[in-house]
CSV table of C-alpha atoms and ligand atoms in Angstrom, one decimal:
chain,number,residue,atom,x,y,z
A,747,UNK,CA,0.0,0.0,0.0
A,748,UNK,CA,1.0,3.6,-0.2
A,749,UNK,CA,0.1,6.7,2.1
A,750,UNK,CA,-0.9,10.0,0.8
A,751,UNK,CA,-1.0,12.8,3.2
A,752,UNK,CA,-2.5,16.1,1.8
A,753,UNK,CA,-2.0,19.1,4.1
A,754,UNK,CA,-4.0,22.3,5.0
A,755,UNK,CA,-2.5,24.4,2.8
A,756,UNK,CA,-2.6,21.8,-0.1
A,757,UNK,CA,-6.3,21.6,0.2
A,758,UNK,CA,-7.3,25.6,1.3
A,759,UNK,CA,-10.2,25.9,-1.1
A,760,UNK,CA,-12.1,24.1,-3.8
A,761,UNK,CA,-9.0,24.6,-6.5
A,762,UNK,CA,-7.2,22.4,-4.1
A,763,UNK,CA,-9.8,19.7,-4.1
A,764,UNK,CA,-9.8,19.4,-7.2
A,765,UNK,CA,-5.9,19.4,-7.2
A,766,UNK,CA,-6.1,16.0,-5.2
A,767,UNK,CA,-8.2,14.2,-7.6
A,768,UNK,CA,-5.8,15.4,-10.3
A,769,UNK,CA,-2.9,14.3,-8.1
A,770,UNK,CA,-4.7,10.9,-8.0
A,771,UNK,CA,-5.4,10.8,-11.5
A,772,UNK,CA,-1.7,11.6,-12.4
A,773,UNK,CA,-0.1,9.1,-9.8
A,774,UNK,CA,-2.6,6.3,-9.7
A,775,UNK,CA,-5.1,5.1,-7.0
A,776,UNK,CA,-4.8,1.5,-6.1
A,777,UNK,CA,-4.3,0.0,-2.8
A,778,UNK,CA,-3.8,3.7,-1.7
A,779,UNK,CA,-4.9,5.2,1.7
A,780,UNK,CA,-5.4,9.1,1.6
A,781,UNK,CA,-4.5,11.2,5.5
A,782,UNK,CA,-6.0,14.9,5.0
A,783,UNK,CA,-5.2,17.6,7.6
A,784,UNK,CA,-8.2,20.3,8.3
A,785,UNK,CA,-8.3,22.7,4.9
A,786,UNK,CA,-6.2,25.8,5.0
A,787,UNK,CA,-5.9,27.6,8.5
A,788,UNK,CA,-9.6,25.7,9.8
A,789,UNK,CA,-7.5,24.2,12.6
A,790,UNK,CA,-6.8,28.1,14.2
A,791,UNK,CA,-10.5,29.3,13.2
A,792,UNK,CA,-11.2,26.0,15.8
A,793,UNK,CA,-9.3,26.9,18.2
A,794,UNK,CA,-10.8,30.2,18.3
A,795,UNK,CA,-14.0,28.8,19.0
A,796,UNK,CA,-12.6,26.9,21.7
A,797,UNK,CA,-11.3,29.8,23.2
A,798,UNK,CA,-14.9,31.7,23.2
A,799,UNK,CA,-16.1,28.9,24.2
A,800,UNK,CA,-13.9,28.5,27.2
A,801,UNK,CA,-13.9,32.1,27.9
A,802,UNK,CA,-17.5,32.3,27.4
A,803,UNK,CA,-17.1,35.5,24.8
A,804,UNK,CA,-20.4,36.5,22.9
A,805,UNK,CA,-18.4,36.2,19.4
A,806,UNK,CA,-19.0,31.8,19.8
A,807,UNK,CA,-21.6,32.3,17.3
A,808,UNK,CA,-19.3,34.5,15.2
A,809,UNK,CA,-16.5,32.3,15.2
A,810,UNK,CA,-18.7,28.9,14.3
A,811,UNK,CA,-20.4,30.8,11.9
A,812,UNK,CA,-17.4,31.8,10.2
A,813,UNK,CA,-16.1,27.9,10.0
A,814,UNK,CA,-19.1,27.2,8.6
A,815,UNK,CA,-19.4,29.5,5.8
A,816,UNK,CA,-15.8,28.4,4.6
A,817,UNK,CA,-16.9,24.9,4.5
A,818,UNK,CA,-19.9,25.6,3.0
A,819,UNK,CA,-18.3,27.8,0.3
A,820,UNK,CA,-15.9,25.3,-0.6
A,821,UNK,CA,-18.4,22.8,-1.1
A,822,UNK,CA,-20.5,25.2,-3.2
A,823,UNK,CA,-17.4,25.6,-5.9
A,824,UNK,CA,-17.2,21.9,-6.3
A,825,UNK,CA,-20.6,22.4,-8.0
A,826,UNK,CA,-22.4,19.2,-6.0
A,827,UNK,CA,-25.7,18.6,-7.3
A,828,UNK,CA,-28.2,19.5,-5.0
A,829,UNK,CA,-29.5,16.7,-3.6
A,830,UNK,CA,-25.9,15.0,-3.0
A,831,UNK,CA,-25.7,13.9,0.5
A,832,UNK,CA,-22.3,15.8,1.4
A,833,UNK,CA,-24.7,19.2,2.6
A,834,UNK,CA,-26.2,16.6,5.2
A,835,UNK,CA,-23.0,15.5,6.4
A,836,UNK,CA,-21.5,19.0,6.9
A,837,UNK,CA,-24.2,20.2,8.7
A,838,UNK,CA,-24.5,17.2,10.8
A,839,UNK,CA,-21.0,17.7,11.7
A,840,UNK,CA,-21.6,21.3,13.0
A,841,UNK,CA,-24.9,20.0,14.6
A,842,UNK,CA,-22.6,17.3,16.5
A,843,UNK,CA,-20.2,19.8,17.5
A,844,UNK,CA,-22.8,22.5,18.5
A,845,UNK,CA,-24.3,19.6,20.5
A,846,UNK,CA,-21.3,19.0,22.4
A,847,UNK,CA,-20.9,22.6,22.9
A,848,UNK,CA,-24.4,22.9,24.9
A,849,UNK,CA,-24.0,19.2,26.6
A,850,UNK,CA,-20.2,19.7,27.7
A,851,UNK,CA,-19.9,20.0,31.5
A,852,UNK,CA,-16.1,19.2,31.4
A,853,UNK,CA,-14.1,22.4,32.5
A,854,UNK,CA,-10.5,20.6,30.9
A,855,UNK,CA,-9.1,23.0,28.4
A,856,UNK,CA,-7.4,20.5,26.7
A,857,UNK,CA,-10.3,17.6,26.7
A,858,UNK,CA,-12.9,20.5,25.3
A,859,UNK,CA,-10.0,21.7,22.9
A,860,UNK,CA,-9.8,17.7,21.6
A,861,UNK,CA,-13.2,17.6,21.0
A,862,UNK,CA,-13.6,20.7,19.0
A,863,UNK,CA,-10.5,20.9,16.8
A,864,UNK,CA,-10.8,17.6,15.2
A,865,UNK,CA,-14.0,18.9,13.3
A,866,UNK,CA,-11.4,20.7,10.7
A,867,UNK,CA,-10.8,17.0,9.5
A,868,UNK,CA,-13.8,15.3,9.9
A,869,UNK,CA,-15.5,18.3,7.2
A,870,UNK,CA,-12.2,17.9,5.4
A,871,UNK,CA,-12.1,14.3,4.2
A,872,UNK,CA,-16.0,14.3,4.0
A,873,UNK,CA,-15.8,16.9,1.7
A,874,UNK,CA,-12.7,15.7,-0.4
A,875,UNK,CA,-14.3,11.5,0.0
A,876,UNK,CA,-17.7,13.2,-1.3
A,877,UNK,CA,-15.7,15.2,-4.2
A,878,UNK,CA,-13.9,12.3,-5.6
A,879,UNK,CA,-16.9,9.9,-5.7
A,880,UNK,CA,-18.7,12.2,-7.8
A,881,UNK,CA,-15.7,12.1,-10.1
A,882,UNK,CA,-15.6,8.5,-10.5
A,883,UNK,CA,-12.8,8.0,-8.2
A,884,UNK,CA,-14.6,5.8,-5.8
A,885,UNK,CA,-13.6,5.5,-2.3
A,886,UNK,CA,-14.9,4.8,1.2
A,887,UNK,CA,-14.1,7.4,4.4
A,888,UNK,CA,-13.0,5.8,7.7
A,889,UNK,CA,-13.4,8.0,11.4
A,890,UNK,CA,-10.0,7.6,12.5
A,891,UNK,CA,-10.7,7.4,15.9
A,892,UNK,CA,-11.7,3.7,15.3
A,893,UNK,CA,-8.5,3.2,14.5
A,894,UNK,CA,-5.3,4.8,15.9
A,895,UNK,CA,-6.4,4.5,19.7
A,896,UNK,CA,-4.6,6.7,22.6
A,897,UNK,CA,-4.3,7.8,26.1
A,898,UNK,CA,-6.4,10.5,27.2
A,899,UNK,CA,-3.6,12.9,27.2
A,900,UNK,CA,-5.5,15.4,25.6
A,901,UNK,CA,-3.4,17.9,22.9
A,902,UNK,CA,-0.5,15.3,22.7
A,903,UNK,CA,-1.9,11.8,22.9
A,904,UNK,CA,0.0,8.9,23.1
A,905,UNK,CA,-0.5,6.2,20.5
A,906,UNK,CA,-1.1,2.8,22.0
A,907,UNK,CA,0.4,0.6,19.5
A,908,UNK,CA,-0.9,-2.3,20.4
A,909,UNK,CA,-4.7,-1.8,19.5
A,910,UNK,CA,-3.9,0.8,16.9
A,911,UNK,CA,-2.0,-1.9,14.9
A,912,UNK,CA,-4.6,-4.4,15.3
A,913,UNK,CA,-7.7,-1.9,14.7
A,914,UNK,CA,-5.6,-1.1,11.3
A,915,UNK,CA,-4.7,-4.8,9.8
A,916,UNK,CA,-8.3,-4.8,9.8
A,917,UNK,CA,-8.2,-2.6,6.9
A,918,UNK,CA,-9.8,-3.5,3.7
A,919,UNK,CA,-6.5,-2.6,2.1
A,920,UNK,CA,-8.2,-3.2,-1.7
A,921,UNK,CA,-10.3,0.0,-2.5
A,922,UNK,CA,-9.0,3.5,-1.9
A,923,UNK,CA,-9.5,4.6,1.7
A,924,UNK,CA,-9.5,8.4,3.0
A,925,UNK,CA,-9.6,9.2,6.8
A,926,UNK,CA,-8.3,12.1,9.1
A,927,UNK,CA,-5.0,13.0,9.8
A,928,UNK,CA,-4.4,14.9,13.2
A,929,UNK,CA,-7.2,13.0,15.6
A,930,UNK,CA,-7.5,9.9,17.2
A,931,UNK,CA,-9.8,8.3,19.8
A,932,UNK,CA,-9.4,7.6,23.4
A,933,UNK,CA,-8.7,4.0,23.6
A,934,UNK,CA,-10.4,3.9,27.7
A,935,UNK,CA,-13.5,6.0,26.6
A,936,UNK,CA,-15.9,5.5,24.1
A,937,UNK,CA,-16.5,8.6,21.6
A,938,UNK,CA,-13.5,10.5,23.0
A,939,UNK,CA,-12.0,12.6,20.6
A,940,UNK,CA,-7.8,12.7,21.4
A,941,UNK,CA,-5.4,15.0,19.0
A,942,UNK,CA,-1.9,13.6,18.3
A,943,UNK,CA,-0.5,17.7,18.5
A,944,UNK,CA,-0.5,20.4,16.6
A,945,UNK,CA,0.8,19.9,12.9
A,946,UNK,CA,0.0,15.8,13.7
A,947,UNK,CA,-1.2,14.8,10.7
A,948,UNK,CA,1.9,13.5,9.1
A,949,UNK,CA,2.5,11.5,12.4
A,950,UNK,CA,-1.0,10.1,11.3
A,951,UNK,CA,0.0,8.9,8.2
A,952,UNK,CA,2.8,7.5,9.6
A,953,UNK,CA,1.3,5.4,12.2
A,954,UNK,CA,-0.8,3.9,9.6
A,955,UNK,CA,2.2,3.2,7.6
A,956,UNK,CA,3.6,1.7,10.0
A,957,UNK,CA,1.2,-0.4,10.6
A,958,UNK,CA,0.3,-1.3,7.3
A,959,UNK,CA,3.9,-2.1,6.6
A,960,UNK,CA,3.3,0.6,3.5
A,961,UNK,CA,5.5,0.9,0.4
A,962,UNK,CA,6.1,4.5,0.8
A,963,UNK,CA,4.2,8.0,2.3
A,964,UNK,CA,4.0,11.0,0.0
A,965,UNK,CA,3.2,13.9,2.3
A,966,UNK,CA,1.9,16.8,-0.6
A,967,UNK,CA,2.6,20.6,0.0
A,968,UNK,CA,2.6,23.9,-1.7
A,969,UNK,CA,6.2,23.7,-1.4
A,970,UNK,CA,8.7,21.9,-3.3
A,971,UNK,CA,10.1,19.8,-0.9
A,972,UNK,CA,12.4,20.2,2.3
A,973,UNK,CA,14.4,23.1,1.9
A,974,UNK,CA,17.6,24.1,3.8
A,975,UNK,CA,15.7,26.7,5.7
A,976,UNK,CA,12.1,28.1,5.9
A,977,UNK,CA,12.0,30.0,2.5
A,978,UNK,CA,10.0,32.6,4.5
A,979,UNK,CA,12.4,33.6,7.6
A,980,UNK,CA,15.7,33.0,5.3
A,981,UNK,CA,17.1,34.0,2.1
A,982,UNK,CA,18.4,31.7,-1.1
A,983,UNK,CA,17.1,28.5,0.1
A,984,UNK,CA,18.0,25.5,-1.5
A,985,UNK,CA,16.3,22.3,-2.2
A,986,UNK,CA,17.3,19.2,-0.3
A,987,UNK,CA,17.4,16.0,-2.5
A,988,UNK,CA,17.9,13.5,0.2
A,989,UNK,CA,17.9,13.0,3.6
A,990,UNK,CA,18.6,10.4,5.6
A,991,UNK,CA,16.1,9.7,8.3
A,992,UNK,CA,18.5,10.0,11.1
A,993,UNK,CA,19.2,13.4,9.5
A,994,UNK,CA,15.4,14.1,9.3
A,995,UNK,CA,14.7,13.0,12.9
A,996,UNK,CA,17.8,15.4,13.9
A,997,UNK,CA,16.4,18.5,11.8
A,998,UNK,CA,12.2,18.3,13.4
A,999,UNK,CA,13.6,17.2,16.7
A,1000,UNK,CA,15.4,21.2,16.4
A,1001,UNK,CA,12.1,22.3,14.8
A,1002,UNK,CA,12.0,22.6,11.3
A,1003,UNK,CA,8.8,22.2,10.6
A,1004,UNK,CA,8.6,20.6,7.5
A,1005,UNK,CA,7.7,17.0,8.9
A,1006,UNK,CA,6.3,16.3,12.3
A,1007,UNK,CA,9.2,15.3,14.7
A,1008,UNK,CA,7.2,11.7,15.6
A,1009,UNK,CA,6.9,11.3,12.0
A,1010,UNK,CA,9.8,9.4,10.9
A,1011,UNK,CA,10.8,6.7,13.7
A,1012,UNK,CA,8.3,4.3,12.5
A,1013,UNK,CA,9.1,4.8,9.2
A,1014,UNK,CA,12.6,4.6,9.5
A,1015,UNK,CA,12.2,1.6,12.0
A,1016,UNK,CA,10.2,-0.4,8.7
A,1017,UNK,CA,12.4,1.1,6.7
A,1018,UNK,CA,9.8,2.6,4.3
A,1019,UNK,CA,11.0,6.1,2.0
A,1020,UNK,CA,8.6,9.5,2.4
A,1021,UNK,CA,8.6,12.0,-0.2
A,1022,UNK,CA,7.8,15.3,0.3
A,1023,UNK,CA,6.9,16.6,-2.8
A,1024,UNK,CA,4.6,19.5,-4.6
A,1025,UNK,CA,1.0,19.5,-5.1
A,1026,UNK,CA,1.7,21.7,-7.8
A,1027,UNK,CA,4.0,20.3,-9.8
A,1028,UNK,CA,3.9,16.9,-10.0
A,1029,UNK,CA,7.0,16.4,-12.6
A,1030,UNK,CA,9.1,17.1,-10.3
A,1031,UNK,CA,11.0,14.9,-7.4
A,1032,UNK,CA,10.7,16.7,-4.2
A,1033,UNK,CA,12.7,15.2,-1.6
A,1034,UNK,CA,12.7,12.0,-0.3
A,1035,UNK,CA,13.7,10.8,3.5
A,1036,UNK,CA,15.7,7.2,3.4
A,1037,UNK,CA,18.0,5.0,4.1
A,1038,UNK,CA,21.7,6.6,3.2
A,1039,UNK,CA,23.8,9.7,3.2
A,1040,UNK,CA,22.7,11.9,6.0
A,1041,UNK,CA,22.3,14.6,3.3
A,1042,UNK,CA,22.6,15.8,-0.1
A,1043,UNK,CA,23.3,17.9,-1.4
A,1044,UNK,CA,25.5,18.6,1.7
A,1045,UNK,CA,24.7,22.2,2.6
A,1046,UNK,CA,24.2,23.9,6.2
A,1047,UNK,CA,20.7,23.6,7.4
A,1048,UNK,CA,19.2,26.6,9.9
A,1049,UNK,CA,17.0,25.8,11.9
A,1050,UNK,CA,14.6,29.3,13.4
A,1051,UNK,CA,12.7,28.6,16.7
A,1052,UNK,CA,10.8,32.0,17.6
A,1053,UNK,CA,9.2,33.2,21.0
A,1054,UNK,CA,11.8,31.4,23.1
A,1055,UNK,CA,12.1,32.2,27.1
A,1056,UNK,CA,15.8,31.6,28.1
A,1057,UNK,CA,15.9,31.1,31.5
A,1058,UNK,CA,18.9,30.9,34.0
A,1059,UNK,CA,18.2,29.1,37.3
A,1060,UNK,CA,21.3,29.2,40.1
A,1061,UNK,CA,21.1,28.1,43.5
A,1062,UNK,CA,19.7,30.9,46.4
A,1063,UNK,CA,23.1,30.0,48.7
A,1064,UNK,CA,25.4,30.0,45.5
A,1065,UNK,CA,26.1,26.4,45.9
A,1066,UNK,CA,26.5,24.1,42.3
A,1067,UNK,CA,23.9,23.6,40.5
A,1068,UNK,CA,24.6,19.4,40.3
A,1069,UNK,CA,22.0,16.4,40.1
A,1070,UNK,CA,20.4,16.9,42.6
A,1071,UNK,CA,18.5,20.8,41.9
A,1072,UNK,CA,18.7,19.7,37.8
A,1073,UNK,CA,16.3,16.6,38.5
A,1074,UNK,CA,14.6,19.1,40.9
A,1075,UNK,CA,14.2,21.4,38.1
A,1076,UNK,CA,13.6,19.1,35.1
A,1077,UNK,CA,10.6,17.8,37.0
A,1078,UNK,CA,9.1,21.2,37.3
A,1079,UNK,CA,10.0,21.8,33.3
A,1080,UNK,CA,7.8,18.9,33.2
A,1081,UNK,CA,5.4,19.1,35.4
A,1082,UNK,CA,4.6,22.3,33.5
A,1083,UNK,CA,4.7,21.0,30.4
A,1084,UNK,CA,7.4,23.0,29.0
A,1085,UNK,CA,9.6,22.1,25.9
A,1086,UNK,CA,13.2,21.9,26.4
A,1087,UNK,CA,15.2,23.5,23.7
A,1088,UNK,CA,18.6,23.6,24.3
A,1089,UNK,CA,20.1,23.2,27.8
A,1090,UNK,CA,23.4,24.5,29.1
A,1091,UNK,CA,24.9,24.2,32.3
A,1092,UNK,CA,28.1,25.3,34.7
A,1093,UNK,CA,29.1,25.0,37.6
A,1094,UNK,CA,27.2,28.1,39.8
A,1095,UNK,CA,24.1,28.3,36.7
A,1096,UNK,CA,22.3,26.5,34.4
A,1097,UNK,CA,20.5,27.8,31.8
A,1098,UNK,CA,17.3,26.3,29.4
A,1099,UNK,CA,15.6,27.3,26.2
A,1100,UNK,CA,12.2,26.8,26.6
A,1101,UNK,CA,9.2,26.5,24.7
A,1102,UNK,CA,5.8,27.8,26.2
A,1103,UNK,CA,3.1,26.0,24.4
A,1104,UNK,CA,0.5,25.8,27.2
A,1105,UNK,CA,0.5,28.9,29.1
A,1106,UNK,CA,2.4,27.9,32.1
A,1107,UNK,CA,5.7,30.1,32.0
A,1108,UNK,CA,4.1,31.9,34.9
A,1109,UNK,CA,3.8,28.9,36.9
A,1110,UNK,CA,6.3,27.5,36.3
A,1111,UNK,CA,8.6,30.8,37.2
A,1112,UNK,CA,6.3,30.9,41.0
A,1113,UNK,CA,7.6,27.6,41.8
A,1114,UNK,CA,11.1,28.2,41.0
A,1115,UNK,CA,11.4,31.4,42.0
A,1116,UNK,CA,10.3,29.5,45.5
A,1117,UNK,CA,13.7,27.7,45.7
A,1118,UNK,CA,16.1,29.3,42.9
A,1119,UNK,CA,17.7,32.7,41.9
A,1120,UNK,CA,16.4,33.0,38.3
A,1121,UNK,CA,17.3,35.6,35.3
A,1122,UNK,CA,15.0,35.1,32.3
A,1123,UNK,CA,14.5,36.9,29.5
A,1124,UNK,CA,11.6,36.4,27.4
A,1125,UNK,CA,11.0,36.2,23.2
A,1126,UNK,CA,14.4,35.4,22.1
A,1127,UNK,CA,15.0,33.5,19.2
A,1128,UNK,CA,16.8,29.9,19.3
A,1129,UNK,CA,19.1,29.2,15.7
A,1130,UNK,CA,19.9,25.8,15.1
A,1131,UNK,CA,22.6,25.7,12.4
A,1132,UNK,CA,23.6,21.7,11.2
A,1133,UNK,CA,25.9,20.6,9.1
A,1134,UNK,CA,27.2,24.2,10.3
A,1135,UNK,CA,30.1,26.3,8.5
A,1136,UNK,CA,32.0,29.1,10.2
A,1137,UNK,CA,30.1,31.1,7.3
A,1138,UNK,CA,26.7,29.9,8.6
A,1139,UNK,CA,27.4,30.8,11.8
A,1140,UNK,CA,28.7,34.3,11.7
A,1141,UNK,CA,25.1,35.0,9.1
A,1142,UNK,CA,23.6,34.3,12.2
A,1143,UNK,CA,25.5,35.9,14.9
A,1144,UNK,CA,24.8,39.2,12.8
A,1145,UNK,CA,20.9,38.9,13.4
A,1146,UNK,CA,21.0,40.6,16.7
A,1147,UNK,CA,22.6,40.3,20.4
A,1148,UNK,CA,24.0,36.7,21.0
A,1149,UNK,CA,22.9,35.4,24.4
A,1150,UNK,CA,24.1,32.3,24.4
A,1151,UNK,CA,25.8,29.6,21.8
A,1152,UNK,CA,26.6,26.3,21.8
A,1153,UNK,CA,28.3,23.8,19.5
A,1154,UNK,CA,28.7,20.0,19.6
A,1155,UNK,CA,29.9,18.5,16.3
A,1156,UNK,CA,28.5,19.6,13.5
A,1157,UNK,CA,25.4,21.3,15.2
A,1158,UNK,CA,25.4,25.1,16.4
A,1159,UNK,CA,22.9,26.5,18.3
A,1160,UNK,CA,22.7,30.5,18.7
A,1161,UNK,CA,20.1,32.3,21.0
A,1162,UNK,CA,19.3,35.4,20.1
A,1163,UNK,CA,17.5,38.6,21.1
B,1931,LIG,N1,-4.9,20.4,11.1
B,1931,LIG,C1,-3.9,20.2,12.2
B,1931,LIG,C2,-3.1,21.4,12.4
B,1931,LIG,O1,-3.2,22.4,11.7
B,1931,LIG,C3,-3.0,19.0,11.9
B,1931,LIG,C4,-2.1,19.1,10.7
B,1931,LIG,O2,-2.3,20.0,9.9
B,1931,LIG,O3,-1.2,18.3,10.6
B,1931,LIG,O4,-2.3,21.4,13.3
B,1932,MG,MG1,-1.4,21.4,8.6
């Protein structure tokens, strides 16, 4: 079998509907299993209505209403006739969500966030499924949630392997199968809606290539391939060719967001290649993650992580900061759920990079501010440079005030404000 993951931004509007079907037409259909993320930027229009929700704003209506008439217009453009049964399932789905909406008692930000969010996909591969029948390509929609199962670690769900693997050898692996990318279900509750994090989609076509010991994934974008940077923070780019998936694992592990960091373990551990290639132009090769040469063509990568909080904890009696106050200090990084970026430590300080995806910097800082001395200074930007030249690495020391670097081999990393 092969994987096809389609994007957001490859499927923003009708055009890029119809852009699938042509992608399918061009590379063929059989034994082929299709992994769509929400269309264009629906997953942040959900989160908004989470957040009115949550905060109990009066824009709610607003902000649904606004979902809906972007669904609702893409599906118009795709010219359905009018008694196809796709306008029933779209407004079924925003009837199930507004239901849970009215029902939910929960006060968990993160539960309430997984049940909302995953709507972007559910509407998505409705609409796309719905769109390619019409056009003769004939396929059958799965819910996900049946299949890759979790804990109930809502926002960043852990895939239990075990009845994921099983739920997904149940497959019928013959006819062409599309399903969401991004959402999975609860394994311990029934009709629990779990999200495998932000940009998770590619993780979710993974998992199922994994499982179905696949051929290959091609993950389709608006872009080319992987580049050497983010075409839209740095200048002349370059395309990379090949990467290894040791190299690829190193690269979204510093954050280049190109492919989701838990993406390309089970892939490499089946040994099965993932092209990244363009949705646009499908004559050309894109890039493709596999076994061999770390990288060609061998080039410095950079690596831009924005909205950092560096952080430097020493002890209040100005004794060294050794195992015992980093454990101490690693389990309130945890606790917290703060990401980890780059660590660096001596004898009297010890500084982390940290990532503030929940909210909790402030809660964090109360408790260690309880038992540490602590300097921190906030929105800084973290540079990962690998494969790094001395060229690289002064372009990067000129982008502002250089708080802190660090080099092992191979790898710089700059922090700067
Ligand atoms: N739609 C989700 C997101 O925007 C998942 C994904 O795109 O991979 O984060
Ligand atoms: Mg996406």
């Amino acid at each position: 079998m092969k994987i096809f993951k389609f994007g957001g931004a490859s499927v923003k509007d009708a055009e890029g509907v119809r852009n699938v079907l042509r992608v399918l037409k061009h590379e063929g259909f059989q034994k082929t299993l299709i992994i769509v993320s929400a269309m264009g930027k629906m997953t942040n229009a959900f989160e908004n209505i989470v957040t009115a929700y949550y905060n109990k704003t009066n824009d709610l209506d607003q902000k649904i209403e606004f979902v809906r008439a972007f669904h609702l217009k893409i599906v118009d453009e795709l010219s359905f006739t009018k008694n196809n049964a796709i306008f029933i399932e779209v407004e079924k789905l925003f009837g199930e969500m507004i239901g849970f909406l009215i029902t939910n008692k929960s006060k968990d930000y993160n539960f309430i966030y997984d049940q909302i969010v995953g709507f972007g996909e559910l509407l998505s591969t409705k609409i796309i499924g719905a769109y390619l029948n019409k056009n003769n390509i004939e396929n059958y929609w799965i819910d996900v949630r049946a299949y890759i199962k979790t804990d109930s670690n809502y926002r960043d769900a852990h895939v239990n392997w075990e009845q994921t693997t099983a739920n997904i050898l149940n497959l019928d692996k013959n006819q062409l199968c599309i399903t969401q990318g991004f959402i999975s279900g609860c394994s311990s509750k029934n009709n629990v809606t779990t999200t495998l994090g932000r940009e998770g989609s590619d993780y979710s076509a993974a998992i199922f290539a994994y499982c179905l010991s696949a051929k290959s994934i091609t993950i389709w974008k608006d872009v080319e391939g992987v580049f050497n940077a983010n075409p839209s923070s740095f200048e002349n780019t370059q395309l990379l060719q090949q990467i290894s998936y040791s190299e690829a694992i190193e690269m979204a592990f510093y954050g280049a967001s190109v492919i989701h960091p838990k993406t390309l373990k089970p892939l490499e551990n089946k040994n099965i290649p993932l092209y990244v290639r363009s949705f646009y132009n499908l004559e050309k090769k894109g890039t493709t993650v596999k076994k061999g040469p770390s990288l060609f063509p061998e080039i410095p990568c950079f690596i831009l992580k924005e909205h950092q909080i560096l952080i430097s904890i020493s002890a209040l009696d100005f004794s060294f900061m050794v195992e015992y106050n980093l454990s101490d200090i690693f389990k309130i990084l945890h606790n917290n759920k703060l990401k980890v970026n780059l660590i660096q430590n001596s004898a009297l300080s010890f500084s982390v990079c940290i990532e503030d995806k929940f909210n909790n910097f402030r809660n964090l800082l109360v408790v260690l501010e309880s038992k540490y001395k602590i300097h921190y200074t906030e929105n800084v930007s973290l540079y990962t440079i690998r494969h790094a030249s001395n060229e690289a690495v002064n372009k990067i020391e000129q982008k502002g005030k250089v708080l802190l670097k660090q080099a092992t081999k191979g790898t710089v990393q700059v922090v700067i404000q």
